[in-house]
Tab-separated table of C-alpha atoms and ligand atoms in Angstrom:
chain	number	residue	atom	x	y	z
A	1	UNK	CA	0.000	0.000	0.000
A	2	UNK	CA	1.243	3.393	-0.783
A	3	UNK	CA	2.152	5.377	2.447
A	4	UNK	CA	0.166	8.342	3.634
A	5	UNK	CA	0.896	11.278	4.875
A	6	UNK	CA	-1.835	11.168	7.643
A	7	UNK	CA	-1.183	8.155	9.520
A	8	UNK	CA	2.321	6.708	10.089
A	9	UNK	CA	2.023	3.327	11.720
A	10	UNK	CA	-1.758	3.835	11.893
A	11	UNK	CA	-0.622	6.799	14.094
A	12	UNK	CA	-2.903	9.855	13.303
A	13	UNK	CA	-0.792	12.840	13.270
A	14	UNK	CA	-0.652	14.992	16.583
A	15	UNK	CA	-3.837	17.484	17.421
A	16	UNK	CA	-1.325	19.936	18.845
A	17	UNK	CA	-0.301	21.335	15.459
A	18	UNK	CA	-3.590	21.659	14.400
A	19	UNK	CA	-5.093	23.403	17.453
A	20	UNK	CA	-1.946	25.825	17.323
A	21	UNK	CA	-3.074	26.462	13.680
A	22	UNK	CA	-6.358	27.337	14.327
A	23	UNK	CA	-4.961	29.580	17.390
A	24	UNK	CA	-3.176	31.618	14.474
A	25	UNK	CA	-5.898	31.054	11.957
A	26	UNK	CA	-8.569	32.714	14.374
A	27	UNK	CA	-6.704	34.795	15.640
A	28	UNK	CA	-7.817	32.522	18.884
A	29	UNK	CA	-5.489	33.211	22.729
A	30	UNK	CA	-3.497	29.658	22.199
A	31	UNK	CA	-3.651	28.158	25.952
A	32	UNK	CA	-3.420	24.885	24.099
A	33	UNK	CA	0.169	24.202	23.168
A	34	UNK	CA	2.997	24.296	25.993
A	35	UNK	CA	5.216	27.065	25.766
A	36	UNK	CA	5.649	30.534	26.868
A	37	UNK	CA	5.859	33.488	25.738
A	38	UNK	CA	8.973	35.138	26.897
A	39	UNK	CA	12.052	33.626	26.558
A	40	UNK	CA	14.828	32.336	28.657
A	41	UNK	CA	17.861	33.881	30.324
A	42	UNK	CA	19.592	36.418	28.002
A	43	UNK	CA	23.342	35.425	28.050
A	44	UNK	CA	21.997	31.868	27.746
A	45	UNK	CA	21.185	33.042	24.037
A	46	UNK	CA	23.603	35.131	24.385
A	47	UNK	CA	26.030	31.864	24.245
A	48	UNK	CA	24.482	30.423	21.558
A	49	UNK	CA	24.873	33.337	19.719
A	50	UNK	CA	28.938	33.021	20.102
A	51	UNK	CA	29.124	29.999	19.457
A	52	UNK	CA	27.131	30.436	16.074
A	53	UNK	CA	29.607	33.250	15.035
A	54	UNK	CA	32.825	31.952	16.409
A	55	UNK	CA	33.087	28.575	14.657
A	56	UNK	CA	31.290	26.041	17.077
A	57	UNK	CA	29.109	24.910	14.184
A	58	UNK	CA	30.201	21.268	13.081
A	59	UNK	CA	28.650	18.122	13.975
A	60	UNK	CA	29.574	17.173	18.071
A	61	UNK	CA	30.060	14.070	19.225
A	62	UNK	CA	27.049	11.433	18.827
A	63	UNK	CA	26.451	11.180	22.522
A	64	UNK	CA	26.812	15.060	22.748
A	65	UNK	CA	29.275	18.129	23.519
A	66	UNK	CA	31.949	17.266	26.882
A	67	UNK	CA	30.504	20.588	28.504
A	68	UNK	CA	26.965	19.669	28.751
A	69	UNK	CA	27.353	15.812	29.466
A	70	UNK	CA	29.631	17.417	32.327
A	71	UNK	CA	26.785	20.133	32.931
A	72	UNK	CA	23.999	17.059	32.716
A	73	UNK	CA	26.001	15.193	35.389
A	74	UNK	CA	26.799	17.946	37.620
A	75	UNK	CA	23.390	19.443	37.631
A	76	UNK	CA	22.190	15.308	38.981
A	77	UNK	CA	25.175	15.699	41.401
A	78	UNK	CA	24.023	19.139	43.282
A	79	UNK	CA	20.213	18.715	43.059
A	80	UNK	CA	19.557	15.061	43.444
A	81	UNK	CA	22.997	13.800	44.834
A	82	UNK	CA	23.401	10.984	41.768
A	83	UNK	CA	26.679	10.594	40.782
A	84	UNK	CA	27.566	10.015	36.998
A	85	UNK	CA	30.513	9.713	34.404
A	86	UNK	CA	29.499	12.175	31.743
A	87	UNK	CA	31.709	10.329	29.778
A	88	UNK	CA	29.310	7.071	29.498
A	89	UNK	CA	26.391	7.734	31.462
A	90	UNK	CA	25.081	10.820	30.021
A	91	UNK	CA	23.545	11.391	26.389
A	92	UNK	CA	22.530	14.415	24.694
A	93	UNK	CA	19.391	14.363	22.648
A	94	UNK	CA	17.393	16.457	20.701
A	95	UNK	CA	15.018	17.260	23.093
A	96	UNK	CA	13.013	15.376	25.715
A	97	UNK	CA	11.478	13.617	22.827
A	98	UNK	CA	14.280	12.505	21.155
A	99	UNK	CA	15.416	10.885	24.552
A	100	UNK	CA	12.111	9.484	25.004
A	101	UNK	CA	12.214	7.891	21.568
A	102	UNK	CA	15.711	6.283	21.367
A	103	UNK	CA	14.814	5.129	25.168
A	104	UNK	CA	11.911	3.033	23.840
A	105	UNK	CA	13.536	1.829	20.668
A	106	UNK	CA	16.836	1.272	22.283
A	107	UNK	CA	15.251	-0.611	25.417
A	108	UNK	CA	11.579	-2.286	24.275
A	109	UNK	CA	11.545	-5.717	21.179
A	110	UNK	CA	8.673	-6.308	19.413
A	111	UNK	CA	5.895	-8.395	21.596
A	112	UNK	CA	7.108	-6.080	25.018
A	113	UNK	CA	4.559	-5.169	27.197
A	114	UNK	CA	5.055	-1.383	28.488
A	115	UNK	CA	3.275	0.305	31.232
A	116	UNK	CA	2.514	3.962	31.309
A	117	UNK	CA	0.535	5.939	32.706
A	118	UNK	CA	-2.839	7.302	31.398
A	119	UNK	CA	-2.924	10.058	30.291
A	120	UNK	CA	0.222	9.781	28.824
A	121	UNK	CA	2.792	12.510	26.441
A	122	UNK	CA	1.253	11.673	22.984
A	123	UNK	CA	4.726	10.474	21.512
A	124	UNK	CA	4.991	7.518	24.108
A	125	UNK	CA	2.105	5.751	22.440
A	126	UNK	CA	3.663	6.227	18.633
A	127	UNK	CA	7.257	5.471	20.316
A	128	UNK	CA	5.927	2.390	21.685
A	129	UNK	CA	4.488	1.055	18.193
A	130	UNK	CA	7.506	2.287	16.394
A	131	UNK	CA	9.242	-0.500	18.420
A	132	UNK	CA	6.392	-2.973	18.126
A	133	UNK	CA	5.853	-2.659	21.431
A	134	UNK	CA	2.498	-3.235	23.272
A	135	UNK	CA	1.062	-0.525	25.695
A	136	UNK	CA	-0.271	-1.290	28.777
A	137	UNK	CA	-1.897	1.977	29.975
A	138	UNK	CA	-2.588	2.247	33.813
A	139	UNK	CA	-5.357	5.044	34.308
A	140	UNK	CA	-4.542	8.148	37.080
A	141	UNK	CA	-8.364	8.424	37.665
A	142	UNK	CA	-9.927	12.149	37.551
A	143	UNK	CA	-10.730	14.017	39.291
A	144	UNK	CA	-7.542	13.779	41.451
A	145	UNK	CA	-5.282	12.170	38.939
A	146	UNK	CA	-3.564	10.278	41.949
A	147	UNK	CA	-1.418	7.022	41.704
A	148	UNK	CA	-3.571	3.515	41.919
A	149	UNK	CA	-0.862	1.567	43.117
A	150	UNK	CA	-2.492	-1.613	43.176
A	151	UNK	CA	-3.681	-0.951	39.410
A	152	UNK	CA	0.153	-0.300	38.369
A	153	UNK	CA	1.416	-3.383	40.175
A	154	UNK	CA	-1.151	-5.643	38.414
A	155	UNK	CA	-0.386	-4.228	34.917
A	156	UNK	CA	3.623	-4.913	35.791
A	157	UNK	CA	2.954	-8.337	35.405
A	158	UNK	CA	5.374	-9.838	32.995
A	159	UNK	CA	6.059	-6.377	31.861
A	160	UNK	CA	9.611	-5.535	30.902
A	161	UNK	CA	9.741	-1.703	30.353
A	162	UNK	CA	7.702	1.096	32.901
A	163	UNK	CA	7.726	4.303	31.152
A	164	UNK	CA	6.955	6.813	34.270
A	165	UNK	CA	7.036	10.636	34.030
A	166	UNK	CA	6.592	12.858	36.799
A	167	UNK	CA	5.377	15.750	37.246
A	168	UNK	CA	2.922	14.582	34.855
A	169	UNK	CA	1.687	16.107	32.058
A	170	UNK	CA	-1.405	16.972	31.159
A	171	UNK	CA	-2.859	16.807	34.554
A	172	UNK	CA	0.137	18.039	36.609
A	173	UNK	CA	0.396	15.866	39.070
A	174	UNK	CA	3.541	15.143	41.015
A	175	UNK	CA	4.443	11.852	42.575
A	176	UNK	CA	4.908	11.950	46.235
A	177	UNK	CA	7.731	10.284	47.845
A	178	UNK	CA	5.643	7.664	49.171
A	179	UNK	CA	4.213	6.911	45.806
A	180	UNK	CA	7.452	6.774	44.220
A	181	UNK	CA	8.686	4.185	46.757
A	182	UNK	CA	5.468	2.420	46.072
A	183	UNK	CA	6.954	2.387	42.093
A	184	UNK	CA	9.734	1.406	43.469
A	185	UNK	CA	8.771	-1.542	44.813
A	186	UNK	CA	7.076	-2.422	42.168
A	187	UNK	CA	9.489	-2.195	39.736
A	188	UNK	CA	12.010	-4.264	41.351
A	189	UNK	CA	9.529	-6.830	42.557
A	190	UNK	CA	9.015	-7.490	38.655
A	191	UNK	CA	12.268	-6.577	37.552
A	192	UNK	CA	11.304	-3.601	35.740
A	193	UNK	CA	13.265	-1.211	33.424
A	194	UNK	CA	12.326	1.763	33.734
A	195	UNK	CA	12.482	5.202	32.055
A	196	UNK	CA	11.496	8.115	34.017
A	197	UNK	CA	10.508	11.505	31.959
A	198	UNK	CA	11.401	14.538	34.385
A	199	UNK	CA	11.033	17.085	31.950
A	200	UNK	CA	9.062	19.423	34.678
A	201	UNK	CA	11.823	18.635	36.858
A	202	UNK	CA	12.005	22.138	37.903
A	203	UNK	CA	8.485	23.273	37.466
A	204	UNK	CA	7.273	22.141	41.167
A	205	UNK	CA	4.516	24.605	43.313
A	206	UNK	CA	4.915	24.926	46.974
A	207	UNK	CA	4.020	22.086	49.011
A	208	UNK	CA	5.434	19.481	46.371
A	209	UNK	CA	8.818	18.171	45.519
A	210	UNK	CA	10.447	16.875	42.984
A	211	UNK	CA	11.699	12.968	43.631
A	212	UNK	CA	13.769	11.278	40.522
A	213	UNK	CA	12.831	7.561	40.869
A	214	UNK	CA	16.680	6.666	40.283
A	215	UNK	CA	17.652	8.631	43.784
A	216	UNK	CA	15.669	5.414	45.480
A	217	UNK	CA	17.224	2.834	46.788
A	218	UNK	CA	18.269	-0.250	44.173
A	219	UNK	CA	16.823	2.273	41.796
A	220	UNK	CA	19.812	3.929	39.602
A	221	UNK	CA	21.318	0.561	38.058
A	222	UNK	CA	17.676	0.442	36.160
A	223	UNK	CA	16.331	3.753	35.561
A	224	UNK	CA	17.363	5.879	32.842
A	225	UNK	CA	16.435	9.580	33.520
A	226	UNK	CA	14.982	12.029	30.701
A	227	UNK	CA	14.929	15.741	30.813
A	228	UNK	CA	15.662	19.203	28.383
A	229	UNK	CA	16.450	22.766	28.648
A	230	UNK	CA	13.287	23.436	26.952
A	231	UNK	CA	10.583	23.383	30.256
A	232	UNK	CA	13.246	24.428	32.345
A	233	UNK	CA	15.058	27.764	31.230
A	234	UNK	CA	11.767	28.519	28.783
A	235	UNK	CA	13.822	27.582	25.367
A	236	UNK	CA	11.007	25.150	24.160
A	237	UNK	CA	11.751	25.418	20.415
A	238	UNK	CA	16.108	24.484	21.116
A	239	UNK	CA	15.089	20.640	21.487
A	240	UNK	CA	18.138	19.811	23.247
A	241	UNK	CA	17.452	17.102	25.804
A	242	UNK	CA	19.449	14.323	27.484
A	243	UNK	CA	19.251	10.753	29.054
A	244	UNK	CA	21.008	9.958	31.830
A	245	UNK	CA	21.643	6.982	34.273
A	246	UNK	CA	23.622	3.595	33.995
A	247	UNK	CA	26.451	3.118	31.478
A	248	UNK	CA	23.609	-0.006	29.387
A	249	UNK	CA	20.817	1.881	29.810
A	250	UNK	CA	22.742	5.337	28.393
A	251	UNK	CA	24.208	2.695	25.482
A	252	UNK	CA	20.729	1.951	24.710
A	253	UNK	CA	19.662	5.390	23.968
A	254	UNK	CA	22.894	6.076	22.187
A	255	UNK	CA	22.679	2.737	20.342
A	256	UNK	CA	19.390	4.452	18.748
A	257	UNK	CA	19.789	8.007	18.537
A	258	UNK	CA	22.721	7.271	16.470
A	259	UNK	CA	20.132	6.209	13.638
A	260	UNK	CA	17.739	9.055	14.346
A	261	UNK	CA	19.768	12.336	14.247
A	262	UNK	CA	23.111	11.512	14.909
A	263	UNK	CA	24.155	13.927	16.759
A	264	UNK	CA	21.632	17.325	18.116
A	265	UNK	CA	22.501	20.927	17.706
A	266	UNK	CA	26.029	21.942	18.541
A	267	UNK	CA	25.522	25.614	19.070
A	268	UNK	CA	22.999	25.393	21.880
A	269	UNK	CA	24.658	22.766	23.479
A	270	UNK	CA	27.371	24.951	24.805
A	271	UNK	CA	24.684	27.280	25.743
A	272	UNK	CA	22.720	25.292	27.814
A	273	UNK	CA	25.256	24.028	29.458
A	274	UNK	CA	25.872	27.813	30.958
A	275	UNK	CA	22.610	27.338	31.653
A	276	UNK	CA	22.858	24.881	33.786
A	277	UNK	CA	26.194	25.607	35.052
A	278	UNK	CA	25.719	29.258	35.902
A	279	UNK	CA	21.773	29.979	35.863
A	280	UNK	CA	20.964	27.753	38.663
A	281	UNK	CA	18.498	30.094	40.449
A	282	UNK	CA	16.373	30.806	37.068
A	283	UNK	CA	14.249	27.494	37.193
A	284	UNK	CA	13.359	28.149	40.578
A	285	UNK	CA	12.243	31.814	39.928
A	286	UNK	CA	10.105	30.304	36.735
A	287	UNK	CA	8.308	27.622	39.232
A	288	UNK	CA	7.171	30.514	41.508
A	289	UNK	CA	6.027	33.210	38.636
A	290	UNK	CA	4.084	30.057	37.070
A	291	UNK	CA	2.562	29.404	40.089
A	292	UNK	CA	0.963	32.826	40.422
A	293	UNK	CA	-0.308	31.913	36.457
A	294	UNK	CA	-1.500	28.544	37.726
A	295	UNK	CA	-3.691	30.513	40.277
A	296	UNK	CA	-4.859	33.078	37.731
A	297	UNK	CA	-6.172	30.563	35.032
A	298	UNK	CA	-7.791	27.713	37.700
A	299	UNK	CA	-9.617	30.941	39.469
A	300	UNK	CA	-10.692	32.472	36.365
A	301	UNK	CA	-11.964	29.225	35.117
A	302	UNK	CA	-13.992	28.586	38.452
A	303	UNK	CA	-15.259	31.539	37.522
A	304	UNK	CA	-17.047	30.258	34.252
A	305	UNK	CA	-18.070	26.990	36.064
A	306	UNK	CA	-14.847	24.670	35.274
A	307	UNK	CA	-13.423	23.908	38.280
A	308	UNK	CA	-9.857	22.894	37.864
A	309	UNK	CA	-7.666	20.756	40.411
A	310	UNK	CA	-4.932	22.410	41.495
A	311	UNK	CA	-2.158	21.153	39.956
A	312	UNK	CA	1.216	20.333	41.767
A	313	UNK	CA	3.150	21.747	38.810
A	314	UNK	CA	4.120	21.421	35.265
A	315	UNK	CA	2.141	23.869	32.604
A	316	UNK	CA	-0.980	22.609	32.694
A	317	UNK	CA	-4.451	22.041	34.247
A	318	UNK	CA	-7.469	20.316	33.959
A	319	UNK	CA	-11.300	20.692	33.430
A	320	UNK	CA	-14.119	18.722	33.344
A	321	UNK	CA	-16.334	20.320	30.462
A	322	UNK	CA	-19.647	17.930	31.740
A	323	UNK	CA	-19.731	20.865	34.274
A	324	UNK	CA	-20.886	22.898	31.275
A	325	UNK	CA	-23.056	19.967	29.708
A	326	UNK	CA	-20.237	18.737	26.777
A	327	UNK	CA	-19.225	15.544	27.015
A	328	UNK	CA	-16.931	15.497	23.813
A	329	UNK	CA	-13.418	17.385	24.291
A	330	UNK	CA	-12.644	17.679	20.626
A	331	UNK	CA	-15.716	18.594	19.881
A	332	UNK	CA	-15.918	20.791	22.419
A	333	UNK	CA	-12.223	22.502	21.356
A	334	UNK	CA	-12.923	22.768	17.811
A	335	UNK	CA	-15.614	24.796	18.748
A	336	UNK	CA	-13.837	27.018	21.192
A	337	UNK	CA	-12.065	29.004	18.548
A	338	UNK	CA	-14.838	30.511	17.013
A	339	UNK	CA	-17.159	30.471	20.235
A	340	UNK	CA	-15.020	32.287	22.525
A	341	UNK	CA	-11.618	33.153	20.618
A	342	UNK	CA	-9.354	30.753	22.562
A	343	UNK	CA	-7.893	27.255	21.658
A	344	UNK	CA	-7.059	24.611	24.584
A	345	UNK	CA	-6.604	20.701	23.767
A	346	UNK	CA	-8.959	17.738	24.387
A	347	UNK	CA	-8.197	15.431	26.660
A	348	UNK	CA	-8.796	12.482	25.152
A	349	UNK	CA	-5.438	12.765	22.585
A	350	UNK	CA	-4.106	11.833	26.026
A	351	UNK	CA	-5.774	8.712	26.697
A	352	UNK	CA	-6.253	5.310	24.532
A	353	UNK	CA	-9.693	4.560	26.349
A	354	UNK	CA	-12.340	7.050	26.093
A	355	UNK	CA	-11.022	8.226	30.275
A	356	UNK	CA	-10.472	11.521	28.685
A	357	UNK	CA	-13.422	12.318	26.417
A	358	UNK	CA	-14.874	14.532	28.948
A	359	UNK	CA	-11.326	16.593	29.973
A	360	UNK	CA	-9.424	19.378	28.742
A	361	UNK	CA	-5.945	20.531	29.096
A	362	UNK	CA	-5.508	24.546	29.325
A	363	UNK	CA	-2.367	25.698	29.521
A	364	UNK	CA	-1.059	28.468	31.823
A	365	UNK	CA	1.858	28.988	31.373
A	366	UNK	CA	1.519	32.026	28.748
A	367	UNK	CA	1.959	36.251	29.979
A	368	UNK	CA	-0.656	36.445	32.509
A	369	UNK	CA	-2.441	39.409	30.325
A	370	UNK	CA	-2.586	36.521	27.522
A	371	UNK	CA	-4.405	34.375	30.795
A	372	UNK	CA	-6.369	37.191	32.167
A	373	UNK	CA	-7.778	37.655	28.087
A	374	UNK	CA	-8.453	34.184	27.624
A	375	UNK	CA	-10.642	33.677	30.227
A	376	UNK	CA	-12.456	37.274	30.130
A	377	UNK	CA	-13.212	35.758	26.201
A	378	UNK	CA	-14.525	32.645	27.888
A	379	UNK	CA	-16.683	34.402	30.221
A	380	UNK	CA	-17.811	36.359	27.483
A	381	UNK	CA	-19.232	33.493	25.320
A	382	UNK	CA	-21.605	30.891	24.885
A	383	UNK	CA	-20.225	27.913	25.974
A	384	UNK	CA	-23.380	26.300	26.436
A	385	UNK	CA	-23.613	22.581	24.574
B	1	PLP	C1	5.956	14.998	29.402
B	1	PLP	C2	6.752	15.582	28.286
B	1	PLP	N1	7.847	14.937	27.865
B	1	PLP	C3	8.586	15.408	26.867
B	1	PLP	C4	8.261	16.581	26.226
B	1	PLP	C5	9.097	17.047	25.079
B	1	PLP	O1	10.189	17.767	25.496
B	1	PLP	P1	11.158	18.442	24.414
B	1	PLP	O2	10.471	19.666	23.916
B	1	PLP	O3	12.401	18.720	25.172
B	1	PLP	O4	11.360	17.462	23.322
B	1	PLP	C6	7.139	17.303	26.629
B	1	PLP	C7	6.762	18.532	25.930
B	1	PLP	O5	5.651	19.002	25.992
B	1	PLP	C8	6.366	16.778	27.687
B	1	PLP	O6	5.270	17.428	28.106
């Protein structure tokens, strides 16, 4: 059969470009697709910039430039106390997704059950068929979005891969110790692999922290660790990521990434490895102005009826549109563009079963005039079904 453009491995294509096109199209506030509007640090781009005009702009090694492996491993050192050899236990990707994809085709054969969580990061799903992989999904049920333990250790069974991420996107919930030691258990009980996407690392609210899984104990020698710049210092659209945890596990990821870009932007490398070398305060800084945005959206949705949980951090939050009589999320955010001049993403993109058809992710982590317009507009309309 000729191939299509539309469906890649019966994958359909992702509804995040789409709802960012109608955003432009209409005209539409986007609180649909995660990523800010103002940039990060200054002499972080600054860097770049250098390193684009003073000759740093041939291919770097495969597994990534010395200065940010050594960044990537310090920055585990002095937040999480994990000690690595950036020479063989650290990988740099293009982007978080780049990680998460030569994780899952370096680590899962064909026939290998995988367990994530539902809702899940769209790309685990496709990531997990690219390899032939089959997806067990283990449901955080709404309205709290909270761990079933007993549900995760059941689907473990004869599993060989856990894909984890915390804090979890879309509904922005954060693992609490105890649950991670719950994972824990798990996952060495069954013998578990396990990748852990920390993308959010730094994006935590007050009252939360942020636990990698691979700081527990027996957990390091079978946990590789995913993260980026892009979350973290506001530089979404650089896609430089990394892996990071035992020399295999790293190998793995290499052993694939190899075949999928080679090797990731040079440039930005060096510059996000100032980042993290010498902007150490600026994630921090982020969590606590995104926290006030959190606020700002969940409150001015309450105000229109769509009462939000609170999430723990991450971007993102998420509503229940039955308390407004829709039941269908795409339905109802196809329709939100012209209704009320703002775009937002249905939930169930998110979710294999139909868990999600009722939810929808907004996204606050835009200028808090862009919040405060999006949900005047939304008080302003007919959102009735
Ligand atoms: C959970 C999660 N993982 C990975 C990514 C992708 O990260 P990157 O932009 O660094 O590829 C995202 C981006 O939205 C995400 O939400």
């Amino acid at each position: 059969m000729r191939p299509t453009a539309d469906r890649i491995h019966g994958i359909p294509p992702t509804i995040f470009s789409e709802m960012s096109a109608l955003a432009v199209k209409t005209g539409a506030i986007n609180l649909g697709q995660g990523f800010p509007d103002a940039d990060g640090p200054r002499r972080v781009i600054d860097r770049a910039v250098h390193a684009l005009t003073h000759g740093e702009n041939q291919y770097p090694p495969g597994s990534g430039r010395p200065s940010l492996r050594a960044a990537v491993a310090e920055h585990q050192r002095r937040r999480y106390g994990l000690t690595l050899d950036p020479a063989t236990e650290v990988v740099i990707t293009t982007g978080c997704t780049e990680a998460i994809a030569g994780a899952i085709l370096g680590l899962v054969n064909p026939g290998d059950p995988v367990v994530m969580l539902e809702p899940f990061y769209d790309s685990y799903l496709a990531m997990v068929r690219f390899a032939g992989g089959v997806r067990r999904a283990v449901t955080l049920p709404a309205p709290d979005f909270r761990l079933d333990v007993a549900a995760l250790d059941a689907a473990c069974e004869g599993a060989k891969v856990l894909l984890l991420n915390t804090p979890h996107n879309p509904t922005g919930t954060v693992l609490t110790r105890a649950e991670l030691e719950a994972v824990a258990e798990i996952a060495l009980r069954h013998d578990l692999t396990v990748i852990t996407d920390e993308v959010y690392e730094h994006l935590v609210f007050t009252g939360s922290e942020h636990v990698p899984l691979a700081t527990l104990p027996g957990m390091f020698e079978r946990t590789v660790t995913l993260s980026s710049v892009g979350k973290s210092y506001s530089f979404t659209g650089w896609k430089v990521g990394w892996a990071s945890g035992p020399t295999d596990l790293v190998a793995a990821v290499l052993g694939a990434k190899q075949w999928l870009s080679f090797t990731s932007a040079g440039p930005l490398q060096e510059a996000v490895a100032l980042a993290l070398d010498e902007e150490q305060v600026w994630p921090a800084e982020l969590a606590a102005d995104l926290q006030v945005r959190r606020d700002l959206l969940c409150d001015g949705l309450a105000s229109i009826g769509l009462h939000a949980r609170r999430p723990e951090g991450t971007y993102f939050a998420i509503t229940d549109i039955t308390e407004l009589g829709w039941t269908d999320s795409l339905e109802f955010c196809r329709a939100l563009p012209e209704r009320a001049g703002v775009v937002a993403i249905p939930g169930q993109v998110f979710y294999d079963s139909a868990a999600g058809q009722h939810l929808v992710r907004w996204a606050f982590c835009k200028d808090a005039a862009v919040i405060e317009e999006g949900v005047r507009r939304l008080a302003a309309a007919d959102l009735s079904k």
